[in-house]
mmCIF file of C-alpha atoms and ligand atoms in Angstrom:
data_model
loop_
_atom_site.group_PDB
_atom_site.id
_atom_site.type_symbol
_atom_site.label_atom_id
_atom_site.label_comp_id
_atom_site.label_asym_id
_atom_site.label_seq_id
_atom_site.Cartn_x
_atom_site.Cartn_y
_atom_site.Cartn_z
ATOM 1 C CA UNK A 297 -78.722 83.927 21.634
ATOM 2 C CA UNK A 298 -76.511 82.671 18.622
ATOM 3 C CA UNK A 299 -76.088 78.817 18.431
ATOM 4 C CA UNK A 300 -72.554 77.758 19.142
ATOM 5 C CA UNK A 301 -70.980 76.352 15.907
ATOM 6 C CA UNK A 302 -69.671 72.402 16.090
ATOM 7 C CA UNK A 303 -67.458 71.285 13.682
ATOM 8 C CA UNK A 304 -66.369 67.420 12.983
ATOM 9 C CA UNK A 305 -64.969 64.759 10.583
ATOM 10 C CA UNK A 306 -64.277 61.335 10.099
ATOM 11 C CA UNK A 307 -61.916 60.382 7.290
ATOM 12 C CA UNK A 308 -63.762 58.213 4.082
ATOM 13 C CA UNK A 309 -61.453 55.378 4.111
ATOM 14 C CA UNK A 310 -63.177 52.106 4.698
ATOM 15 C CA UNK A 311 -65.870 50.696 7.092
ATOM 16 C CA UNK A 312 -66.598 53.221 9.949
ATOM 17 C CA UNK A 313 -66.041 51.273 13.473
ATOM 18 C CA UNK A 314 -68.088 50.966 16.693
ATOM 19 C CA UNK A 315 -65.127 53.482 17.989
ATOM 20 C CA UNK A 316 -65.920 56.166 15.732
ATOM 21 C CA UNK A 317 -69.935 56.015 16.508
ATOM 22 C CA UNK A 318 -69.447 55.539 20.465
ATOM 23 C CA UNK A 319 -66.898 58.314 20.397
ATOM 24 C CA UNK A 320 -67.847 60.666 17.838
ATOM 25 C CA UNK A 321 -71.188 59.670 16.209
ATOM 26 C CA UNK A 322 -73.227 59.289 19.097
ATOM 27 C CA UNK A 323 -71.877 62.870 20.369
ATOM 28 C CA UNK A 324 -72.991 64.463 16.917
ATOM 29 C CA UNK A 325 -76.336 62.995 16.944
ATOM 30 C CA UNK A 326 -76.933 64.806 20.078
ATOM 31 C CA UNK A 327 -75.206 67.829 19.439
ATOM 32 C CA UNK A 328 -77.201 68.216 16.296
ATOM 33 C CA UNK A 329 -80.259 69.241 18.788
ATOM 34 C CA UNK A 330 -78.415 71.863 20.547
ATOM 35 C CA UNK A 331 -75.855 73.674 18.173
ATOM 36 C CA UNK A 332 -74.896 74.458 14.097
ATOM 37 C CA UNK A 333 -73.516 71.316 13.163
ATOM 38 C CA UNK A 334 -71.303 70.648 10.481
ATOM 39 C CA UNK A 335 -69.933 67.331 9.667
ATOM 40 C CA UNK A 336 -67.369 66.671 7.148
ATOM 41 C CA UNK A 337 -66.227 63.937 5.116
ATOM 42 C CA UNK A 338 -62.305 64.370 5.569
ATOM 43 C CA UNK A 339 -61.454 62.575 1.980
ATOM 44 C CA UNK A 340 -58.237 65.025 1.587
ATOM 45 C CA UNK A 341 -56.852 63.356 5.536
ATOM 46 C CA UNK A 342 -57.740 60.087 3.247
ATOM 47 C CA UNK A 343 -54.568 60.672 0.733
ATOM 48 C CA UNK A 344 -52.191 60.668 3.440
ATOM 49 C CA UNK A 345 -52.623 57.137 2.808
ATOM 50 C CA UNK A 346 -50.929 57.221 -0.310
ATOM 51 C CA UNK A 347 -52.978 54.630 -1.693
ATOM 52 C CA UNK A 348 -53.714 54.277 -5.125
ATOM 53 C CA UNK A 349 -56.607 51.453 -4.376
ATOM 54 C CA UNK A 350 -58.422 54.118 -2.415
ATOM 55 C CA UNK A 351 -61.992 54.499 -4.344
ATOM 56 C CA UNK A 352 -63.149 58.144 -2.676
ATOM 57 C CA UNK A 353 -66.254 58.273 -4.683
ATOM 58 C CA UNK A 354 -67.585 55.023 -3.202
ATOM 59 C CA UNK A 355 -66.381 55.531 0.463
ATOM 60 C CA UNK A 356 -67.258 59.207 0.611
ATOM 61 C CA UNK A 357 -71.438 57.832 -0.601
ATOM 62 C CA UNK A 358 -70.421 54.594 2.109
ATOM 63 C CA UNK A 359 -69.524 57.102 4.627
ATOM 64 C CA UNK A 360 -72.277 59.686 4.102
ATOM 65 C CA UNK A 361 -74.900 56.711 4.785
ATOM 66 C CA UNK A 362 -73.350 56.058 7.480
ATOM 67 C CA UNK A 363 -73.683 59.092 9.138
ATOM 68 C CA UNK A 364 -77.487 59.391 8.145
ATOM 69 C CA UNK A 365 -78.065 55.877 9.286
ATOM 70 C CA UNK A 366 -76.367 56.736 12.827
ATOM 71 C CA UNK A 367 -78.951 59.108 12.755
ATOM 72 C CA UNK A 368 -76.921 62.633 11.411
ATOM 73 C CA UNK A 369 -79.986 64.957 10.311
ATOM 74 C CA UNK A 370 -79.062 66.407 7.046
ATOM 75 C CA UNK A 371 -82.447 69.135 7.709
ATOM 76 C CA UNK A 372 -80.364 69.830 10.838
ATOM 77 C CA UNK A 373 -76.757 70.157 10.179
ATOM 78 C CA UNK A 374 -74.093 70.687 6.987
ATOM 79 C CA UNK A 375 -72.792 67.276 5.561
ATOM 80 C CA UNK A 376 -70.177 68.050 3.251
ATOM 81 C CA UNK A 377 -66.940 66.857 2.018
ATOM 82 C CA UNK A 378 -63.897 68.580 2.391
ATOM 83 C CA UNK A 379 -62.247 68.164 -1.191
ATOM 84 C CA UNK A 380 -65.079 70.426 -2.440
ATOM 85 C CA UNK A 381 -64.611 73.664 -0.782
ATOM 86 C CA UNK A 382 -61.202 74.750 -2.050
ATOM 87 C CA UNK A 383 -60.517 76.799 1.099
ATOM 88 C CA UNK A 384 -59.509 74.279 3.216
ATOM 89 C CA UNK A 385 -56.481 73.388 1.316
ATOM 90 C CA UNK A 386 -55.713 77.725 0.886
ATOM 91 C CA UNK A 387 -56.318 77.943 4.674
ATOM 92 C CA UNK A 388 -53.515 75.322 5.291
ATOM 93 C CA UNK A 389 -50.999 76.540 3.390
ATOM 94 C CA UNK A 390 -51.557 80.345 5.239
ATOM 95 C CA UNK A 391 -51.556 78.030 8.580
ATOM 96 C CA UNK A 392 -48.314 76.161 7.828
ATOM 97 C CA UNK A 393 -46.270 79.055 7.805
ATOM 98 C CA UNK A 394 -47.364 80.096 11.141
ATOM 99 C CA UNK A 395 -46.665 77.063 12.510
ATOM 100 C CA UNK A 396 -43.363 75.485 13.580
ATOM 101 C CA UNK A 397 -41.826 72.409 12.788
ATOM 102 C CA UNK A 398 -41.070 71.463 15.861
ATOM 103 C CA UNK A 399 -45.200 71.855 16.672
ATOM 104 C CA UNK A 400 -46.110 69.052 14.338
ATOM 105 C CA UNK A 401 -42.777 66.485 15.049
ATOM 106 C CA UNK A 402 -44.055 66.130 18.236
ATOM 107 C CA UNK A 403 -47.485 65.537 17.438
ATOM 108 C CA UNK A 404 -47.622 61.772 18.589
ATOM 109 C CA UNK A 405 -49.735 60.332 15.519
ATOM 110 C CA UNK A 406 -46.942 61.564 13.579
ATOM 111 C CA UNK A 407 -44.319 60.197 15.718
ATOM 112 C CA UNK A 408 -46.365 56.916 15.920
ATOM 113 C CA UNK A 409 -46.642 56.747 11.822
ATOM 114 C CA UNK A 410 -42.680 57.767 11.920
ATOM 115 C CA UNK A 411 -41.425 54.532 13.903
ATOM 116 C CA UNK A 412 -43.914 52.108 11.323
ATOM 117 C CA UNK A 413 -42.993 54.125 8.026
ATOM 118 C CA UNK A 414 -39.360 55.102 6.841
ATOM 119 C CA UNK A 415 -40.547 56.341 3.474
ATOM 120 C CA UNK A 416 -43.565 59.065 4.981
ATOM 121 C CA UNK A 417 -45.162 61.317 3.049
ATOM 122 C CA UNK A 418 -45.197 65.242 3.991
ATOM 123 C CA UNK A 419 -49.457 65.114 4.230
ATOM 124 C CA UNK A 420 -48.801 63.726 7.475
ATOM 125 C CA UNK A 421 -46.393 65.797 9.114
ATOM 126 C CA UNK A 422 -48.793 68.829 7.602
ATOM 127 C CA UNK A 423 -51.987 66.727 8.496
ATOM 128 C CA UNK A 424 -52.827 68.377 11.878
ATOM 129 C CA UNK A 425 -52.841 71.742 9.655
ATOM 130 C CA UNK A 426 -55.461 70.498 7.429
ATOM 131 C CA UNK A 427 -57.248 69.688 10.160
ATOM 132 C CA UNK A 428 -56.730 72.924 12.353
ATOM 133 C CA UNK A 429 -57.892 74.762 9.002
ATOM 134 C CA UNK A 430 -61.236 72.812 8.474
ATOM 135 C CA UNK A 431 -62.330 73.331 12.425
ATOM 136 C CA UNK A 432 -61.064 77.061 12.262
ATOM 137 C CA UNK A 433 -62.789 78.230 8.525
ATOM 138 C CA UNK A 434 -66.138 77.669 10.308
ATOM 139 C CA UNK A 435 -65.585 79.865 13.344
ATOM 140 C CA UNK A 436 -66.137 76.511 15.563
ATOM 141 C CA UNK A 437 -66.868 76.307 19.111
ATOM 142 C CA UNK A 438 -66.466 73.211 19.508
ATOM 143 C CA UNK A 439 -65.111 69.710 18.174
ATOM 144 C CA UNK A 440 -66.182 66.543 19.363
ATOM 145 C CA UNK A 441 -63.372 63.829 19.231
ATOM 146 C CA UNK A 442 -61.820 61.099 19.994
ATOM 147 C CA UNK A 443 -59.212 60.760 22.659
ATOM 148 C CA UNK A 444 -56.335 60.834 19.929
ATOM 149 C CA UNK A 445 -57.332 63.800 18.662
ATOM 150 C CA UNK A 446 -56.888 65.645 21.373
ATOM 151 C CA UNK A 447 -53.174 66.931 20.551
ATOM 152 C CA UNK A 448 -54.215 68.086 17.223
ATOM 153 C CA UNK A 449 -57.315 70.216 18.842
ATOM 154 C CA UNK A 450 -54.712 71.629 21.019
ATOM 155 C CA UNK A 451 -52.082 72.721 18.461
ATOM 156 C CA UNK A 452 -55.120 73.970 16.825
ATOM 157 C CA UNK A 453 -56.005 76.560 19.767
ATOM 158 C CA UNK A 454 -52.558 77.550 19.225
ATOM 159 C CA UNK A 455 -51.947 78.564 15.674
ATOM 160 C CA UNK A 456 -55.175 80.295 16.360
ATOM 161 C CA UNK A 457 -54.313 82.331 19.406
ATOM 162 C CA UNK A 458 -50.824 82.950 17.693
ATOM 163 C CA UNK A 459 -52.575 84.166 14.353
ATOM 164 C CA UNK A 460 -55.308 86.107 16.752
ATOM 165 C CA UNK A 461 -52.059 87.656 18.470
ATOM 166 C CA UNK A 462 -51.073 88.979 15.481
ATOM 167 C CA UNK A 463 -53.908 90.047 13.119
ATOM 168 C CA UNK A 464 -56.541 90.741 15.577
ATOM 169 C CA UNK A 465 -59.681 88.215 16.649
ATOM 170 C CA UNK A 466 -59.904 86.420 13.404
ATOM 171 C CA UNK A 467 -60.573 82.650 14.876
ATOM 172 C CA UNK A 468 -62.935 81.436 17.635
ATOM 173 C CA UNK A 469 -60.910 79.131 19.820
ATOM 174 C CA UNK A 470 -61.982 75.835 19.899
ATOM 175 C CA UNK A 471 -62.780 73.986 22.473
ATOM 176 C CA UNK A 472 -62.316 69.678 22.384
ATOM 177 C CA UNK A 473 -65.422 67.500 23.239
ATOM 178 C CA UNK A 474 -63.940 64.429 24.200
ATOM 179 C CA UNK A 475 -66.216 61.582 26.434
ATOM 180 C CA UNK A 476 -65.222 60.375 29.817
ATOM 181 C CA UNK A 477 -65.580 56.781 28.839
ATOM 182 C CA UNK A 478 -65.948 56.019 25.449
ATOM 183 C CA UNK A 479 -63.089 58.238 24.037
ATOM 184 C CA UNK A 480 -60.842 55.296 23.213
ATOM 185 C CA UNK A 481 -62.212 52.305 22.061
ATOM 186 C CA UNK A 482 -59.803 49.771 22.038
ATOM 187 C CA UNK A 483 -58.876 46.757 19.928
ATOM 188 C CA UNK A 484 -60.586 43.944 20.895
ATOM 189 C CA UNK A 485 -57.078 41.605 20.812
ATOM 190 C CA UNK A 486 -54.624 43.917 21.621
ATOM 191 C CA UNK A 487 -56.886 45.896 23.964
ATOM 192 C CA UNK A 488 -53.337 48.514 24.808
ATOM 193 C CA UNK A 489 -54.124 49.783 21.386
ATOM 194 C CA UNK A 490 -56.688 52.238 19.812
ATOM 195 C CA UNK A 491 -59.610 50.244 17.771
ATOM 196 C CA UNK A 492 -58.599 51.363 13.998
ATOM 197 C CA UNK A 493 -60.761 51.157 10.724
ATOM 198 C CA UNK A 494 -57.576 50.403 9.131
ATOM 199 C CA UNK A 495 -56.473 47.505 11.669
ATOM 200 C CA UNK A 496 -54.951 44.261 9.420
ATOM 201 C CA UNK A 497 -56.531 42.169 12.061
ATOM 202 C CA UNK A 498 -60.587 42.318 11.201
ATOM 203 C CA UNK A 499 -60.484 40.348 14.541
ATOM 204 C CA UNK A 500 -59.725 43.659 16.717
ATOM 205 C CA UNK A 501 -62.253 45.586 15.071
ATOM 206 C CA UNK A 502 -66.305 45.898 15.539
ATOM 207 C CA UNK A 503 -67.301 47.516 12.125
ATOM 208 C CA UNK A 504 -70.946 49.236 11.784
ATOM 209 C CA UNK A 505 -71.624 46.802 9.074
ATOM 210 C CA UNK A 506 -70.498 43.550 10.822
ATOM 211 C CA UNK A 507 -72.683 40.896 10.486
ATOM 212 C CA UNK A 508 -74.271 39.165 13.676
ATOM 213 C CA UNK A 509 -71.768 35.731 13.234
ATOM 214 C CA UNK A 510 -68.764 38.161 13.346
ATOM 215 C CA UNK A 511 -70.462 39.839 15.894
ATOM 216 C CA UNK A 512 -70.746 36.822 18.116
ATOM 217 C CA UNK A 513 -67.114 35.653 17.320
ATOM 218 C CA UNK A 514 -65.150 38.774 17.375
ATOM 219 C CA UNK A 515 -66.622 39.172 21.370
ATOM 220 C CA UNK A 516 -66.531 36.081 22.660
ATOM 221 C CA UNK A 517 -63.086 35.501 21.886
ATOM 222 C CA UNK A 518 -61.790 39.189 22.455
ATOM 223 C CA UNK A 519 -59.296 39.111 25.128
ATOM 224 C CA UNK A 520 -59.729 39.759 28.917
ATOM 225 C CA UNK A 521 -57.644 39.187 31.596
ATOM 226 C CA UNK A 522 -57.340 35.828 33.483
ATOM 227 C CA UNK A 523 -57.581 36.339 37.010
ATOM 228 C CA UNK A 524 -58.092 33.683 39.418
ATOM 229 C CA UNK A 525 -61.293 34.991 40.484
ATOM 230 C CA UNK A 526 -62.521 36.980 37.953
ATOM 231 C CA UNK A 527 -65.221 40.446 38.772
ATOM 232 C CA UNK A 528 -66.095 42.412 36.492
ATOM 233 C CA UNK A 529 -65.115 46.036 37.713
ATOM 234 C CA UNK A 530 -63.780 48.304 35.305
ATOM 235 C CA UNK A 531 -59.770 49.210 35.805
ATOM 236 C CA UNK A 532 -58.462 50.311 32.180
ATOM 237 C CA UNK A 533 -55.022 49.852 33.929
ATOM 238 C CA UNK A 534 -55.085 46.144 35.308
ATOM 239 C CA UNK A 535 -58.124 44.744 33.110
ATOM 240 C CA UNK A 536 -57.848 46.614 29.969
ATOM 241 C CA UNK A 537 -60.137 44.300 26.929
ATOM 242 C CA UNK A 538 -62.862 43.676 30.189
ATOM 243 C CA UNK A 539 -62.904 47.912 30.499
ATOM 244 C CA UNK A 540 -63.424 47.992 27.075
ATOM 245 C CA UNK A 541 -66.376 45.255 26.679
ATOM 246 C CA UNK A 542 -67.726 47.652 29.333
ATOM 247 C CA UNK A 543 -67.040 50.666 27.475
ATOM 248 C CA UNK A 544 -68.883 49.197 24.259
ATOM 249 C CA UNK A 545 -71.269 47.967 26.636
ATOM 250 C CA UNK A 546 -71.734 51.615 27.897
ATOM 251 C CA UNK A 547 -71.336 53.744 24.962
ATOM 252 C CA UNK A 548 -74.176 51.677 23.143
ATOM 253 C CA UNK A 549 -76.592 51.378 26.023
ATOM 254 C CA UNK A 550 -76.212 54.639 28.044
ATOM 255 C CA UNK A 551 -75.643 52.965 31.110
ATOM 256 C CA UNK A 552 -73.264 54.049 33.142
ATOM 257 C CA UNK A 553 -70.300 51.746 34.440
ATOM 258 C CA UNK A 554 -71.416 51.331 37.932
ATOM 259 C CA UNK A 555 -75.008 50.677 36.714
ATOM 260 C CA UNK A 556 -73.167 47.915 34.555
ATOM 261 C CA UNK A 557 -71.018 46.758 37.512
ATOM 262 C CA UNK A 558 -73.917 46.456 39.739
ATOM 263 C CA UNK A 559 -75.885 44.141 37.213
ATOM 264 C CA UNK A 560 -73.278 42.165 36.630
ATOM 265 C CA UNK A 561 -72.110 41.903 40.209
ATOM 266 C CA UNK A 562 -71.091 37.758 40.913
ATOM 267 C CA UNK A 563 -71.568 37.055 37.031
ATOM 268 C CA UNK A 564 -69.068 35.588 34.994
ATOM 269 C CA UNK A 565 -67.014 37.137 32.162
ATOM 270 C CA UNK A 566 -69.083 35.094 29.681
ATOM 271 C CA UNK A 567 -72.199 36.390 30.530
ATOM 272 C CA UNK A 568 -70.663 39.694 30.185
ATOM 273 C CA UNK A 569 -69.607 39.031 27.032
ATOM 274 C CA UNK A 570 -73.125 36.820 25.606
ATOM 275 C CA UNK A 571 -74.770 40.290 26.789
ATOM 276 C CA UNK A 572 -72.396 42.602 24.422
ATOM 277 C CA UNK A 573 -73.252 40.512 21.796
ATOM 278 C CA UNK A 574 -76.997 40.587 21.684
ATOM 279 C CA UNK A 575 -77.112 43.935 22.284
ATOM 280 C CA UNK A 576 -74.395 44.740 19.708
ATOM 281 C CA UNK A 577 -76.150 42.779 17.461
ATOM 282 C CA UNK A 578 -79.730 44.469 17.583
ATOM 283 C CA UNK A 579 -78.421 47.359 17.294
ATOM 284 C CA UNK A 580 -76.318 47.086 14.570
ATOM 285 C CA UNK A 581 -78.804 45.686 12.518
ATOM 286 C CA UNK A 582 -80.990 48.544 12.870
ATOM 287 C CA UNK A 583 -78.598 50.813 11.410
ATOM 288 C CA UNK A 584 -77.228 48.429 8.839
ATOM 289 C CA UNK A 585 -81.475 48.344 7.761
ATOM 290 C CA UNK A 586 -81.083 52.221 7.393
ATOM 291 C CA UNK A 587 -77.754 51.818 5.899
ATOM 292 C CA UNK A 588 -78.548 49.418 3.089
ATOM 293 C CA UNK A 589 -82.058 51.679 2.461
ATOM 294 C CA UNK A 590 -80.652 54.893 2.053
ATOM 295 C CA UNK A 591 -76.933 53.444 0.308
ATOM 296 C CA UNK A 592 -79.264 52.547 -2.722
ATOM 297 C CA UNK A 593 -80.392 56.218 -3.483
ATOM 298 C CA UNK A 594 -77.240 57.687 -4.674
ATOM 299 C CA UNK A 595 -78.632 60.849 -6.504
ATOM 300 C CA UNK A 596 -80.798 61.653 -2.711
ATOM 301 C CA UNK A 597 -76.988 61.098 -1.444
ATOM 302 C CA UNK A 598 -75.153 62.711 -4.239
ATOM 303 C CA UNK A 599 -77.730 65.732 -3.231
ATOM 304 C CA UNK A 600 -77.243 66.137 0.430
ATOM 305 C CA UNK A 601 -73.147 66.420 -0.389
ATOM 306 C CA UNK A 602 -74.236 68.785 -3.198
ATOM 307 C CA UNK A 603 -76.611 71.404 -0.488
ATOM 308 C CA UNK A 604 -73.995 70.735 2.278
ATOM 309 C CA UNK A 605 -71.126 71.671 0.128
ATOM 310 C CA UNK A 606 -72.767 75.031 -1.018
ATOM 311 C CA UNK A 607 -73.536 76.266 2.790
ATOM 312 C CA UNK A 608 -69.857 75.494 3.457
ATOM 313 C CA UNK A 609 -68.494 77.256 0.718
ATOM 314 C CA UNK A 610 -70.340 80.295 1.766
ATOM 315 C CA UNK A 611 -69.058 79.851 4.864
ATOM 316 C CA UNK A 612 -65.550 79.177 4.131
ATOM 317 C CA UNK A 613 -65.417 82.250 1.900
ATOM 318 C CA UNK A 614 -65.956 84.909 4.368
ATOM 319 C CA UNK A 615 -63.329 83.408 6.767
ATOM 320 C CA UNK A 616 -61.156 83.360 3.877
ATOM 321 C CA UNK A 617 -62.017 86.855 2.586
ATOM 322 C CA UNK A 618 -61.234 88.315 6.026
ATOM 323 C CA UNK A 619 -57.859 86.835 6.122
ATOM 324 C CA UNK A 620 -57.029 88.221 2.624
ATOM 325 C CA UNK A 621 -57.786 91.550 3.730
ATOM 326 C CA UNK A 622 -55.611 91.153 6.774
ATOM 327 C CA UNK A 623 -52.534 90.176 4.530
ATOM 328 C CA UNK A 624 -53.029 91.826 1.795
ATOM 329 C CA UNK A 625 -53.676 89.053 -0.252
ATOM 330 C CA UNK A 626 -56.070 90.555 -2.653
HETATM 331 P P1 TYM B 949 -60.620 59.411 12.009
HETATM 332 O O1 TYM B 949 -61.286 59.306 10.697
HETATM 333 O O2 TYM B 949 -59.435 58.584 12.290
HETATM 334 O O3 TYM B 949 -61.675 59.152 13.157
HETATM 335 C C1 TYM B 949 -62.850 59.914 13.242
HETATM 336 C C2 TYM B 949 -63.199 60.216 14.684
HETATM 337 O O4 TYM B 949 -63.423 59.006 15.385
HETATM 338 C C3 TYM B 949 -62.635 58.986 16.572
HETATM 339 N N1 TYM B 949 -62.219 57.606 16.820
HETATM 340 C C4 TYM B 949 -62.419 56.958 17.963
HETATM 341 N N2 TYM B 949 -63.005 57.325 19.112
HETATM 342 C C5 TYM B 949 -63.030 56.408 20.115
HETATM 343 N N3 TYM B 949 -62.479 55.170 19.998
HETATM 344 C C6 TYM B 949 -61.891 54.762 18.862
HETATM 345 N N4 TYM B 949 -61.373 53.555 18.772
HETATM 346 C C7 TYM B 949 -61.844 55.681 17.775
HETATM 347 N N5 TYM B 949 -61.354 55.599 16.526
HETATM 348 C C8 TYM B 949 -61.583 56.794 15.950
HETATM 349 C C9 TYM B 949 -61.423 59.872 16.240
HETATM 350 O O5 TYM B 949 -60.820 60.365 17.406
HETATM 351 C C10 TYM B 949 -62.058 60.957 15.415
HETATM 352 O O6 TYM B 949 -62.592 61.979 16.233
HETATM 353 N N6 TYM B 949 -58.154 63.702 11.776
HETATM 354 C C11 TYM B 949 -59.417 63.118 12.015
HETATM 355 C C12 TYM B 949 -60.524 63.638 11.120
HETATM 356 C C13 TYM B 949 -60.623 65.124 11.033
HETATM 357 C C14 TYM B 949 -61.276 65.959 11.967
HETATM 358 C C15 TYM B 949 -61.137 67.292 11.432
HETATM 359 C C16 TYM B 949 -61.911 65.740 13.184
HETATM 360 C C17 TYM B 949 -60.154 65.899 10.011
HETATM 361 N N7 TYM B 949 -60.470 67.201 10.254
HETATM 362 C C18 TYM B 949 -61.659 68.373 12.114
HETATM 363 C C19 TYM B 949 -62.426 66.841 13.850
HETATM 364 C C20 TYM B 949 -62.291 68.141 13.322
HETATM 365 C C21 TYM B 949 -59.322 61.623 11.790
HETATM 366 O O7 TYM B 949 -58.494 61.134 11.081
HETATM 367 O O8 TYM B 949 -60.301 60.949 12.356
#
């Protein structure tokens, strides 16, 4: 039987977070097993950002040792970046003009970015687009995400079925892989909001590459609630930063959150929290020792992006070519 197709991205801009590897990372290291994986380096989602101190070259190579030091196989799946198959941005354009307005205004990123930003660009109103026409160029089955991605993936499905309506199957519809527990890290201060790579507060964030006395200070002081008698059982609503330490706890041990309620049973927020740390720490040194070995090689890096990008464009250009034909664009 055919392998199923995953697609995926994470966008180059800055230090990738303990949210994107316990909700995304983690998935694709395991998915890389089981299906065609191909993992993108989003750098044209990056502009959106409008930010002319943005240095692509260097985050793209930061981000693509990232991925390998997570433990992404480039013998086993595409690693590419987006910017270099010209299709994506030809794809979008076809896209946006079978999609309404209305569809992306009410996307709530956009809405979100709206309230904080009078003067916003057009990339993000068109930025679900993009996105629908990098998952859709490979024929995907399925894209694993975070949970605020899940309103793009489902616009997506529908500029495909409407574009399937009308020219016949030309998409698979994609289907969202998004974790029970794990899907929204939060911020480690304001735990009602998502953790972000591009927080202003380094204090709400865990990045892959913090170091163990940022480690230790960024948990022990991240909030929890203060009940009288404090137990640790998970309830996102009530105890929101202790469900998250337990979500971190989770997403970077395997354990489940009754397993971790169980040990913990009696014990004290503190030793909740000493536990994170340690464990945060070991790991995160392991990959940062893959990290810093592989980060030094820029030509083997420079390579993989090179071989990825080639399979995509391959790719890319038959999905293209068949839409042509169906509008006559020849
Ligand atoms: P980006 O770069 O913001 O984030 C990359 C992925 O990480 C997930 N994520 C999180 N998951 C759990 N907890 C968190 N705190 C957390 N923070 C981030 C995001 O949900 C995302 O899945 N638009 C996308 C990139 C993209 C893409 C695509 C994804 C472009 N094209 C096609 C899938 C398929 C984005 O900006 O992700």
């Amino acid at each position: 039987m055919k392998k199923k197709i995953v697609f995926s991205g994470i966008q180059p801009s800055g230090n990738l977070t303990i949210g994107n590897y316990i909700g995304v990372i983690k998935q694709w290291v395991k998915m890389q097993e089981i299906y065609n994986c191909i993992f993108c380096i989003v750098d044209l989602h990056s502009l959106t950002q409008c930010n002319n101190k943005l240095k692509l070259d260097k985050t793209i190579l930061d981000t693509l040792a990232l991925y390998l030091a997570c433990g992404i196989n480039p013998n086993k799946s595409i690693i590419f970046v987006q910017s270099h198959v010209s299709e994506h941005t030809k794809l979008s354009w076809i896209l946006s003009c079978y999609t309404y307005y209305g569809e992306l205004n009410r996307m709530t990123q956009f809405k979100n970015n709206k309230i904080k930003n009078k003067n916003i660009n057009s990339g993000i109103l068109f930025y679900p687009i993009l996105m629908s026409s990098d998952i859709l160029l490979y024929n995907t089955n399925y894209v694993p995400i975070g949970e605020d991605q899940k309103q793009h993936i489902e616009l997506c499905r529908n500029i495909a079925n409407r574009f399937n309506k009308i020219f016949g199957n030309i998409f698979n519809i994609p289907k969202p892989c998004i974790l029970k527990n794990g899907s929204r890290i939060l911020s480690l201060q304001e735990p009602y909001k998502k953790m972000s790579k591009s927080d202003n507060n380094s204090n709400n964030v865990i990045y892959l590459l913090d170091n163990k006395i940022d480690i230790f200070k960024k948990i022990k002081f991240a909030k929890t609630d203060s009940e009288k008698n404090p137990k640790i059982k998970y309830d996102i609503i009530k105890k929101p930063g202790l469900s998250n330490l337990l979500n971190i706890f989770s997403g970077i041990t395997g354990k489940t959150i009754k397993q971790l309620e169980k040990e913990f049973y009696g014990k004290l927020y503190i030793d909740l929290k000493y536990k994170i740390i340690k464990i945060l720490s070991i790991f995160l040194e392991r990959i940062q020792k893959n990290y810093y070995n592989i980060r030094k090689n820029e030509d083997f890096l420079k390579n993989i992006i090179f071989e990825g990008s080639k399979k995509a464009n391959k790719i890319a250009k038959k999905t293209i070519s068949k839409i042509n034909s169906k509008l006559k664009l020849y």
